[in-house]
Coordinates of C-alpha atoms (C1' of nucleotides) in Angstrom, one line a residue:
Chain A
M1 CA 8.2 -16.0 2.8
L2 CA 10.3 -13.7 0.5
I3 CA 10.9 -10.0 1.6
F4 CA 12.8 -7.2 0.0
N5 CA 15.6 -6.0 2.2
T6 CA 17.1 -2.8 1.4
L7 CA 20.4 -3.6 3.1
T8 CA 21.4 -6.2 0.5
G9 CA 19.2 -4.9 -2.3
R10 CA 17.6 -8.3 -2.7
E11 CA 14.6 -10.5 -1.9
E12 CA 15.5 -12.8 1.0
E13 CA 14.0 -15.7 2.6
F14 CA 12.6 -14.2 5.9
Q15 CA 14.0 -16.0 8.7
P16 CA 13.7 -14.1 12.2
L17 CA 16.5 -14.2 14.6
Q18 CA 14.4 -16.1 17.0
S19 CA 12.2 -19.0 15.5
G20 CA 8.5 -18.2 15.6
R21 CA 9.0 -14.5 16.9
V22 CA 9.3 -11.3 14.9
R23 CA 10.6 -8.1 16.6
M24 CA 9.8 -5.1 14.4
Y25 CA 10.1 -1.3 14.6
T26 CA 8.9 1.3 12.3
C27 CA 9.0 4.9 12.1
G28 CA 5.8 6.5 13.0
P29 CA 4.7 10.1 12.7
T30 CA 6.2 13.6 13.6
V31 CA 3.1 14.9 15.3
Y32 CA 3.4 18.7 14.0
N33 CA 0.4 18.2 11.6
F34 CA -2.3 16.0 10.4
A35 CA -0.9 13.1 8.6
H36 CA -1.3 13.1 4.9
I37 CA -2.1 10.5 2.5
G38 CA 1.5 9.7 1.6
N39 CA 2.4 9.3 5.3
L40 CA -0.4 7.0 5.7
R41 CA 0.4 4.9 2.4
T42 CA 3.5 4.0 4.5
F43 CA 1.6 2.8 7.5
V44 CA -0.7 1.1 5.5
S45 CA 1.9 -0.9 3.9
Q46 CA 3.5 -1.6 7.3
D47 CA 0.0 -2.8 8.6
L48 CA 0.0 -5.2 5.7
L49 CA 3.4 -6.6 6.7
R50 CA 2.4 -7.0 10.3
R51 CA -1.2 -8.6 9.3
W52 CA 0.9 -11.2 7.2
L53 CA 3.5 -12.0 9.9
L54 CA 0.4 -12.5 12.3
Y55 CA -1.2 -14.7 9.5
R56 CA 1.7 -16.8 9.2
G57 CA 1.5 -17.6 13.0
Y58 CA 4.6 -15.4 14.0
Q59 CA 4.5 -14.1 17.7
L60 CA 5.0 -10.3 17.0
T61 CA 6.1 -7.4 18.9
H62 CA 5.8 -4.3 16.8
V63 CA 6.9 -1.0 18.4
M64 CA 6.2 2.3 16.5
N65 CA 7.5 5.7 17.7
V66 CA 5.8 9.0 17.8
T67 CA 8.3 11.9 17.3
D68 CA 6.8 14.6 19.5
V69 CA 10.0 16.7 19.8
D70 CA 11.8 18.2 16.7
D71 CA 12.3 21.6 15.0
K72 CA 8.8 21.5 13.5
T73 CA 7.0 20.5 16.5
I74 CA 8.9 23.3 18.6
A75 CA 8.3 25.9 15.8
N76 CA 4.7 25.3 15.5
A77 CA 3.8 25.0 19.0
C78 CA 5.6 28.3 19.7
E79 CA 3.7 29.9 16.8
R80 CA 0.6 28.9 18.4
G81 CA 1.6 29.9 21.6
V82 CA 1.0 26.5 23.4
S83 CA 3.2 24.3 25.2
L84 CA 4.9 21.3 23.1
E85 CA 3.2 18.8 25.1
E86 CA -0.3 20.3 24.3
Y87 CA 0.6 20.8 20.9
T88 CA 1.8 17.4 20.1
A89 CA -1.0 15.7 22.2
G90 CA -3.5 17.0 19.7
Y91 CA -1.9 15.8 16.6
A92 CA -1.0 12.4 18.2
Q93 CA -4.5 11.8 19.0
A94 CA -5.7 13.0 15.4
F95 CA -3.2 10.5 14.0
F96 CA -4.3 7.4 16.0
E97 CA -7.9 8.5 15.0
D98 CA -6.8 8.4 11.4
C99 CA -5.3 4.9 11.9
R100 CA -8.6 3.6 13.4
R101 CA -10.5 4.9 10.3
L102 CA -8.3 3.2 8.1
R103 CA -8.3 0.1 10.2
L104 CA -4.6 -0.1 11.0
Q105 CA -3.9 -2.4 13.8
Q106 CA -2.2 -0.8 16.8
P107 CA 1.5 -1.8 17.3
E108 CA 2.2 -3.6 20.4
R109 CA 4.0 -0.6 21.9
V110 CA 3.7 2.9 20.8
A111 CA 6.8 5.0 22.1
Y112 CA 7.0 8.7 22.4
A113 CA 10.3 10.4 22.0
T114 CA 10.0 12.8 25.1
R115 CA 9.2 9.8 27.4
H116 CA 12.7 8.2 26.5
I117 CA 15.1 11.0 27.5
P118 CA 17.2 9.0 29.6
E119 CA 17.6 6.1 27.2
M120 CA 18.8 8.7 24.6
V121 CA 21.2 10.3 27.0
E122 CA 22.8 6.7 28.1
L123 CA 23.3 6.2 24.2
V124 CA 25.1 9.4 23.8
E125 CA 27.3 8.6 26.9
K126 CA 28.4 5.6 25.5
L127 CA 29.0 7.3 22.0
L128 CA 31.5 9.9 23.7
E129 CA 33.1 7.0 25.7
K130 CA 33.8 5.2 22.4
N131 CA 35.0 8.6 20.8
L132 CA 32.2 8.1 18.2
A133 CA 30.8 11.5 19.3
Y134 CA 32.4 14.8 20.2
R135 CA 31.2 17.9 21.9
Q136 CA 31.2 21.1 20.0
D137 CA 29.5 24.4 21.2
G138 CA 27.2 22.8 23.4
S139 CA 26.0 20.3 21.0
I140 CA 27.1 16.7 20.5
Y141 CA 28.0 15.2 17.2
Y142 CA 28.4 11.8 15.6
R143 CA 31.6 11.3 14.1
I144 CA 30.9 9.6 10.8
S145 CA 34.5 9.0 9.7
A146 CA 34.9 6.8 13.0
F147 CA 32.2 4.4 11.6
P148 CA 33.5 2.6 8.6
K149 CA 30.2 1.1 7.7
Y150 CA 28.5 4.3 7.2
G151 CA 26.8 4.5 4.2
R152 CA 26.1 0.7 3.7
L153 CA 22.5 0.6 4.0
S154 CA 21.9 3.5 1.4
H155 CA 24.6 2.2 -0.8
L156 CA 26.2 5.8 -0.8
D157 CA 29.8 6.3 -0.5
P158 CA 30.3 9.0 2.3
D159 CA 33.2 10.7 0.5
Q160 CA 31.1 11.3 -2.5
L161 CA 28.0 12.7 -1.1
Q162 CA 27.1 16.2 -2.3
I163 CA 26.9 18.8 0.4
G164 CA 23.2 20.0 -0.1
H165 CA 22.7 23.9 -0.8
S166 CA 21.0 24.3 2.4
V167 CA 23.9 23.3 4.5
E168 CA 26.8 25.5 4.1
A169 CA 29.8 23.8 5.1
D170 CA 30.6 26.6 7.6
E171 CA 27.2 27.0 8.9
Y172 CA 27.8 24.5 11.7
S173 CA 31.2 24.0 13.6
K174 CA 31.3 20.5 13.1
D175 CA 34.5 18.6 12.4
N176 CA 32.8 17.2 9.1
P177 CA 29.7 18.6 7.6
R178 CA 28.3 15.4 7.1
D179 CA 28.5 14.5 10.8
F180 CA 25.0 14.4 12.5
V181 CA 23.8 16.0 15.7
L182 CA 22.9 13.6 18.7
W183 CA 22.3 16.3 21.3
K184 CA 21.3 19.8 20.4
A185 CA 22.5 22.7 22.6
P186 CA 19.6 24.6 24.5
K187 CA 18.1 27.6 22.9
E188 CA 16.2 30.5 24.4
G189 CA 12.6 29.8 24.2
E190 CA 12.8 26.2 23.3
P191 CA 12.3 23.0 25.5
S192 CA 15.1 21.3 26.9
W193 CA 16.2 18.9 29.4
E194 CA 18.7 18.9 32.2
T195 CA 20.8 15.7 31.8
R196 CA 23.9 14.2 32.5
V197 CA 25.3 15.1 28.9
G198 CA 24.2 18.6 29.6
R199 CA 21.3 20.7 29.0
G200 CA 19.7 20.3 25.7
R201 CA 17.3 18.3 23.5
P202 CA 17.7 15.1 21.4
G203 CA 18.5 15.0 17.6
W204 CA 16.1 13.3 15.6
H205 CA 17.8 10.1 14.7
L206 CA 18.4 9.3 18.4
E207 CA 15.0 8.2 19.6
C208 CA 14.6 5.5 17.3
S209 CA 18.0 3.8 18.4
A210 CA 17.3 4.1 21.8
M211 CA 13.5 3.3 21.8
S212 CA 13.7 0.5 19.2
M213 CA 16.8 -1.2 21.5
K214 CA 15.2 -0.6 24.8
Y215 CA 11.9 -2.7 23.6
L216 CA 13.5 -5.1 21.1
G217 CA 17.0 -5.5 22.0
D218 CA 20.3 -4.7 20.3
S219 CA 19.5 -6.9 17.2
F220 CA 15.9 -7.2 16.0
D221 CA 14.2 -8.3 12.8
I222 CA 12.5 -5.8 10.9
H223 CA 12.8 -1.9 10.5
G224 CA 10.3 -0.1 8.5
G225 CA 9.9 3.4 7.2
G226 CA 9.3 5.4 4.0
V227 CA 12.2 5.4 1.2
D228 CA 13.0 8.9 2.1
L229 CA 14.4 7.7 5.5
I230 CA 16.8 5.3 4.1
F231 CA 19.2 8.2 4.1
P232 CA 20.1 9.8 6.4
H233 CA 17.8 8.6 9.2
H234 CA 18.1 5.0 9.1
E235 CA 21.6 5.3 8.0
N236 CA 22.4 7.4 11.1
E237 CA 20.4 4.9 13.3
I238 CA 22.9 2.1 12.4
A239 CA 25.6 4.2 13.1
Q240 CA 24.4 5.0 16.7
S241 CA 23.1 1.6 17.5
E242 CA 26.0 -0.5 16.2
G243 CA 28.5 2.0 17.2
V244 CA 27.4 1.3 20.8
T245 CA 26.7 -2.4 20.7
G246 CA 28.7 -3.7 17.9
A247 CA 26.0 -6.0 17.2
P248 CA 24.0 -5.9 13.9
F249 CA 21.3 -3.7 14.6
V250 CA 18.6 -4.7 12.1
K251 CA 18.1 -7.9 9.9
Y252 CA 15.7 -6.6 7.3
W253 CA 15.0 -3.1 6.3
F254 CA 11.5 -2.7 4.9
H255 CA 11.2 0.4 3.0
T256 CA 7.7 2.0 1.2
E257 CA 7.7 3.8 -2.0
H258 CA 6.3 7.3 -1.9
L259 CA 3.1 8.3 -3.6
V260 CA 2.4 10.8 -5.9
V261 CA -1.0 12.5 -6.8
D262 CA -2.4 12.8 -10.1
G263 CA 1.1 11.9 -11.4
E264 CA 2.6 14.9 -9.5
K265 CA 4.6 15.3 -6.3
M266 CA 2.2 16.1 -3.4
S267 CA 2.5 19.6 -2.3
K268 CA 0.4 22.2 -0.7
S269 CA 1.1 24.8 -3.3
K270 CA -0.1 22.5 -6.0
G271 CA -3.3 22.0 -4.2
N272 CA -3.1 18.2 -4.6
F273 CA -2.1 17.8 -0.7
Y274 CA -4.5 15.7 1.1
T275 CA -5.0 14.7 4.6
L276 CA -7.5 11.7 5.4
R277 CA -9.7 14.4 7.0
D278 CA -9.9 16.2 3.6
L279 CA -11.2 13.1 2.0
L280 CA -13.6 12.0 4.3
D281 CA -15.0 15.6 4.3
K282 CA -15.4 15.1 0.8
G283 CA -17.4 12.1 1.4
F284 CA -15.1 9.2 0.5
D285 CA -15.1 6.0 2.2
P286 CA -12.1 5.4 4.7
L287 CA -12.3 1.6 3.6
A288 CA -11.9 2.3 -0.2
I289 CA -9.0 4.6 0.8
R290 CA -7.5 1.8 2.7
Y291 CA -8.3 -0.4 -0.2
L292 CA -6.5 1.9 -2.7
L293 CA -3.5 2.3 -0.5
L294 CA -3.2 -1.5 0.3
S295 CA -3.6 -2.7 -3.4
T296 CA -0.5 -1.3 -4.9
H297 CA 2.6 -3.1 -4.2
Y298 CA 4.6 -1.3 -1.4
R299 CA 8.0 -1.1 -3.6
K300 CA 6.0 0.7 -6.3
P301 CA 5.1 4.4 -6.5
L302 CA 1.5 4.6 -5.9
N303 CA -0.5 7.2 -8.1
F304 CA -3.1 8.5 -5.9
T305 CA -6.3 10.0 -7.5
L306 CA -9.8 10.7 -6.5
E307 CA -11.0 8.7 -9.2
G308 CA -8.8 5.7 -8.1
I309 CA -10.9 5.9 -4.5
L310 CA -14.1 5.5 -6.5
Q311 CA -12.6 2.4 -8.4
A312 CA -11.4 1.1 -5.2
A313 CA -14.9 1.5 -3.5
A314 CA -16.6 -0.1 -6.4
A315 CA -14.1 -3.1 -6.0
L316 CA -14.9 -3.4 -2.5
R317 CA -18.5 -3.2 -2.9
S318 CA -18.5 -5.9 -5.5
L319 CA -16.9 -8.2 -3.0
N320 CA -19.4 -7.3 -0.3
N321 CA -22.2 -7.8 -2.7
F322 CA -20.9 -11.4 -3.4
L323 CA -20.8 -12.0 0.4
L324 CA -24.2 -10.9 0.6
L325 CA -25.1 -13.2 -2.1
V326 CA -23.4 -16.0 -0.3
R327 CA -25.3 -15.5 3.0
T328 CA -28.8 -15.0 1.3
C329 CA -29.0 -16.9 -2.0
R330 CA -31.4 -19.9 -1.9
D331 CA -30.5 -23.2 -0.3
A332 CA -29.0 -26.0 -2.3
A333 CA -30.3 -29.5 -1.6
A334 CA -26.5 -31.0 -1.1
G335 CA -23.0 -29.7 -0.8
N336 CA -21.1 -29.1 -3.9
P337 CA -17.4 -30.4 -4.2
R338 CA -16.4 -27.9 -6.6
I339 CA -16.7 -25.3 -4.0
G340 CA -13.9 -26.9 -1.6
E341 CA -11.7 -27.0 -4.9
I342 CA -12.2 -23.4 -5.7
L343 CA -11.4 -22.1 -2.1
Q344 CA -8.6 -24.4 -1.6
Q345 CA -6.9 -23.0 -5.0
A346 CA -8.0 -19.6 -4.3
L347 CA -6.2 -19.7 -0.7
A348 CA -3.1 -21.1 -2.0
R349 CA -2.7 -18.7 -4.6
F350 CA -3.5 -15.7 -2.2
E351 CA -0.9 -17.2 0.3
S352 CA 1.7 -17.9 -2.1
A353 CA 1.5 -14.4 -3.8
M354 CA 1.5 -12.7 -0.3
D355 CA 4.7 -14.9 0.6
D356 CA 6.5 -13.4 -2.4
N357 CA 7.4 -10.1 -0.9
L358 CA 3.8 -9.2 -0.3
N359 CA 2.5 -9.3 -3.7
I360 CA -1.0 -8.0 -2.9
S361 CA -2.1 -7.4 -6.3
G362 CA -1.6 -11.1 -7.1
A363 CA -3.3 -12.2 -4.0
L364 CA -6.2 -10.0 -4.7
G365 CA -6.6 -11.4 -8.3
A366 CA -7.0 -14.8 -6.4
V367 CA -9.8 -13.3 -4.4
F368 CA -11.6 -12.0 -7.4
D369 CA -11.3 -15.1 -9.2
A370 CA -12.8 -17.0 -6.3
R371 CA -15.7 -14.6 -6.2
Y372 CA -16.2 -15.1 -10.0
D373 CA -16.3 -18.9 -9.7
L374 CA -18.4 -19.1 -6.8
N375 CA -20.8 -16.6 -8.0
A376 CA -21.7 -18.7 -11.1
L377 CA -22.1 -21.7 -8.6
A378 CA -24.3 -19.9 -6.4
E379 CA -26.3 -18.1 -8.8
S380 CA -27.2 -21.1 -10.8
Q381 CA -27.3 -24.0 -8.1
G382 CA -27.8 -22.1 -4.7
L383 CA -25.5 -22.9 -1.7
F384 CA -25.7 -25.7 0.9
A385 CA -25.0 -24.7 4.6
G386 CA -21.6 -26.1 4.6
D387 CA -20.8 -24.5 1.5
R388 CA -21.8 -20.9 2.9
E389 CA -19.7 -21.6 6.1
R390 CA -16.5 -22.8 3.9
I391 CA -16.8 -19.6 1.8
L392 CA -17.2 -17.3 4.7
T393 CA -14.3 -19.0 6.5
T394 CA -12.0 -18.6 3.6
F395 CA -13.1 -15.0 2.9
G396 CA -12.5 -14.4 6.4
K397 CA -8.7 -15.5 6.1
F398 CA -8.6 -13.1 3.2
N399 CA -10.1 -10.3 5.3
A400 CA -7.1 -10.7 7.8
L401 CA -5.5 -8.4 5.4
L402 CA -8.2 -6.4 3.9
D403 CA -10.1 -5.8 7.2
S404 CA -13.1 -4.3 4.9
L405 CA -15.4 -7.1 4.1
D406 CA -18.8 -7.5 5.5
L407 CA -18.6 -11.4 6.7
E408 CA -21.4 -10.9 9.4
G409 CA -24.1 -9.5 7.7
E410 CA -26.5 -6.8 8.5
D411 CA -28.4 -6.4 11.6
T412 CA -31.3 -9.0 10.8
T413 CA -32.9 -8.0 14.3
D414 CA -34.0 -4.5 13.0
A415 CA -37.7 -5.3 13.2
Q416 CA -39.0 -1.9 11.8
V417 CA -36.8 -2.6 8.8
R418 CA -38.0 -6.3 8.6
E419 CA -41.7 -5.0 8.9
L420 CA -41.4 -2.7 6.1
I421 CA -39.7 -5.0 3.9
Q422 CA -42.4 -7.5 4.7
A423 CA -45.2 -4.9 4.0
R424 CA -43.7 -3.9 0.7
S425 CA -43.4 -7.6 -0.4
D426 CA -47.2 -8.1 0.4
A427 CA -47.9 -5.0 -1.6
R428 CA -45.9 -6.4 -4.6
R429 CA -47.7 -9.6 -4.3
N430 CA -51.2 -7.8 -4.4
R431 CA -49.7 -5.7 -7.4
D432 CA -49.9 -2.4 -5.4
F433 CA -46.8 -1.1 -6.9
K434 CA -47.4 2.4 -5.7
R435 CA -47.6 1.3 -2.1
A436 CA -44.3 -0.7 -2.6
D437 CA -42.4 2.1 -4.2
E438 CA -43.5 4.3 -1.4
I439 CA -42.2 1.7 1.1
R440 CA -39.0 1.4 -1.0
G441 CA -38.6 5.2 -0.5
Q442 CA -39.2 5.1 3.3
L443 CA -36.3 2.4 3.7
L444 CA -34.0 4.4 1.3
Q445 CA -34.5 7.2 3.7
R446 CA -33.4 4.8 6.5
G447 CA -30.5 3.8 4.5
V448 CA -31.6 0.5 3.4
I449 CA -31.5 -0.4 -0.3
L450 CA -33.4 -3.3 -1.5
E451 CA -32.6 -5.6 -4.5
D452 CA -35.4 -7.9 -5.8
T453 CA -34.2 -11.3 -6.8
R454 CA -35.7 -14.5 -7.9
D455 CA -34.8 -15.9 -4.4
G456 CA -36.6 -13.1 -2.5
V457 CA -35.7 -9.7 -1.3
R458 CA -32.2 -9.0 -0.3
W459 CA -31.4 -5.7 1.5
K460 CA -28.2 -4.1 2.6
R461 CA -27.4 -0.7 4.1
I462 CA -25.8 2.3 2.2
G463 CA -22.2 2.0 3.2
Chain B
rG1 C1' 28.0 13.9 -10.5
rG2 C1' 26.2 9.2 -7.1
rC3 C1' 22.3 6.3 -5.2
rG4 C1' 17.2 4.2 -6.0
rC5 C1' 12.0 3.3 -8.1
rC6 C1' 9.1 3.3 -12.6
rG7 C1' 7.1 3.0 -17.8
rU8 C1' 1.7 -3.1 -19.4
rA9 C1' -5.6 -1.5 -22.4
rC10 C1' -9.7 4.5 -21.3
rC11 C1' -8.0 4.4 -15.7
rC12 C1' -5.7 1.3 -11.8
rA13 C1' -2.5 -3.0 -11.6
rA14 C1' -0.2 -8.4 -11.5
rG15 C1' 3.3 -11.1 -14.5
rU16 C1' 10.6 -11.4 -14.6
rG17 C1' 12.1 -16.9 -20.4
rG18 C1' 6.8 -20.7 -22.8
rU19 C1' 2.8 -17.2 -25.8
rA20 C1' -0.8 -11.2 -21.6
rA21 C1' -4.1 -12.4 -14.1
rG22 C1' -7.4 -9.0 -11.7
rG23 C1' -10.2 -4.5 -10.6
rG24 C1' -12.8 -0.1 -12.3
rA25 C1' -15.1 2.3 -16.6
rG26 C1' -17.4 1.6 -21.4
rA27 C1' -20.5 -1.6 -24.7
rG28 C1' -24.0 -5.8 -25.3
rG29 C1' -27.3 -9.2 -22.5
rU30 C1' -30.1 -11.9 -18.2
rC31 C1' -33.2 -11.0 -14.3
rU32 C1' -37.4 -7.3 -13.2
rG33 C1' -44.3 -4.3 -12.4
rC34 C1' -40.6 -0.5 -12.6
rA35 C1' -36.2 1.2 -10.9
rA36 C1' -31.9 0.2 -8.9
rA37 C1' -28.5 -3.4 -7.7
rA38 C1' -26.7 -8.2 -9.0
rC39 C1' -25.3 -11.6 -12.4
rC40 C1' -23.1 -12.9 -17.5
rU41 C1' -20.7 -11.7 -22.2
rU42 C1' -17.1 -8.4 -24.1
rU43 C1' -12.6 -5.0 -24.5
rA44 C1' -3.9 -5.2 -25.7
rU45 C1' -1.3 -10.4 -32.2
rG46 C1' 0.1 -6.0 -27.6
rC47 C1' 3.9 -4.6 -22.7
rA48 C1' 8.0 3.6 -23.5
rU49 C1' 11.3 3.0 -28.3
rC50 C1' 15.4 0.7 -31.4
rG51 C1' 18.6 -3.1 -31.7
rG52 C1' 20.6 -8.1 -29.7
rU53 C1' 20.5 -13.2 -27.5
rU54 C1' 16.8 -17.4 -28.0
rC55 C1' 13.0 -22.6 -30.9
rG56 C1' 10.5 -18.9 -28.0
rA57 C1' 11.4 -12.3 -24.8
rA58 C1' 6.7 -7.7 -21.5
rU59 C1' 10.4 -10.9 -18.9
rC60 C1' 17.7 -11.5 -20.5
rC61 C1' 21.7 -8.0 -22.6
rG62 C1' 22.8 -3.2 -24.8
rA63 C1' 21.3 1.6 -26.3
rU64 C1' 17.8 5.7 -26.1
rC65 C1' 13.5 8.4 -24.5
rG66 C1' 10.0 9.8 -20.5
rG67 C1' 8.2 10.2 -15.2
rC68 C1' 9.4 10.2 -9.8
rG69 C1' 12.5 10.3 -5.3
rC70 C1' 16.9 10.5 -2.2
rC71 C1' 21.9 12.8 -1.6
rU72 C1' 21.8 16.3 6.5
rC73 C1' 16.1 16.0 10.2
rC74 C1' 10.8 14.8 4.1
rA75 C1' 6.5 8.5 4.9

RNA sequence: GGCGCCGUACCCAAGUGGUAAGGGAGAGGUCUGCAAAACCUUUAUGCAUCGGUUCGAAUCCGAUCGGCGCCUCCA
């Protein structure tokens, strides 16, 4: 399997440090607000990666952090007049609700920054010992000039970095304006911890170094996040971790491109800023949103539109309608050897596309082509029991990534629905169409749609 | 100024040297008591533009135009 590595700027053959086992860390949310659709795109792409690793049989340990202490969480909690814990707990819970709605698999471990203060302090102590960090006005900073590899991930030359407008060189009393803070001096009215390096609170970058190494070791396989984190966040993590251990921190860096909305950068002032909740309130299907976020390659900018959600919903519907056909079309007398061929080819195409740096569009092309070929056979010849099983098994494999397909079928034990459908069929047979339409209306109110086909009545629930 | 992503049909989107996957929408059709759904057919002599290399280029090289991002706490 090939995977693009930001560190080398190339696609590389994926070879975990320990054979058969993958250790992965991804930067999770800062819980100062509801996650927006751009945040969620990144998490969906990480979900696709973890699902593909599992598909390929790796034993996976995936750790995701939750940043529950930083400038924004503190400021917002303060503004609302609640404690930091109370404030962040609500948004953390909301985040995991969003993840469930989008069918994101839970990482093996979720790590909260505020529960790992001792581990962070330990790192700071070691960096001080090695003279990679220094104290200044109660804060502790990382001395970038002492870490020659600084800039290797982002391919930036530290000497050529422009100092941003927001940071006046003399605003901080740092040796070098590019040095970043490891430990912040306490401020009146802000949460702080009494620790061996003094009272204060951690800088943002520190948690990811501390928690990833605690759970995954000094060196691990994959570290992911949005492209905006390449610099400075991930660059700083490398400086912190490798500064302490001297060992290579991460083998493969996995970064997801941003999404834009209607071709423009998402921003609250433009009115094109969406959270998942906003979209669900408008009546959009969370699985269609999952499909939309999933179906563009993770290293390409994704243009998110409401129209796109509807297109995704239609694509998903057509796959599920196909599966309905597979389950309900008339029985063939014998198995069709063509079906095995079609499935085998489709699966091979699907897998080789995914192995090629998670080429999900190519993989989906294989899925839809299989649907097309199989539809023609099922419509014209019906399906043998063994054919049905094989089709559902293969689509079950596709669904290991999509997690949006109806493989099981509807609840056929709903006696009332069954009775109504039967009653309508009887009415139709007696050419009592008024009665039949009446029953169809009743079923529709229960959320059941009927399809009259040559092979009998099919029904499904409205999504 | 430095670093990076991108430009393929009405919309979304694969394809990185061998003659344009797939999805949506539109149009036509099949089925049907009707409707809906489903299914089938169809839709780029063309891949931002201009040069070049090649038997052959969306793919490689050069230039140009355009969109987006990062360059100290933003996924």
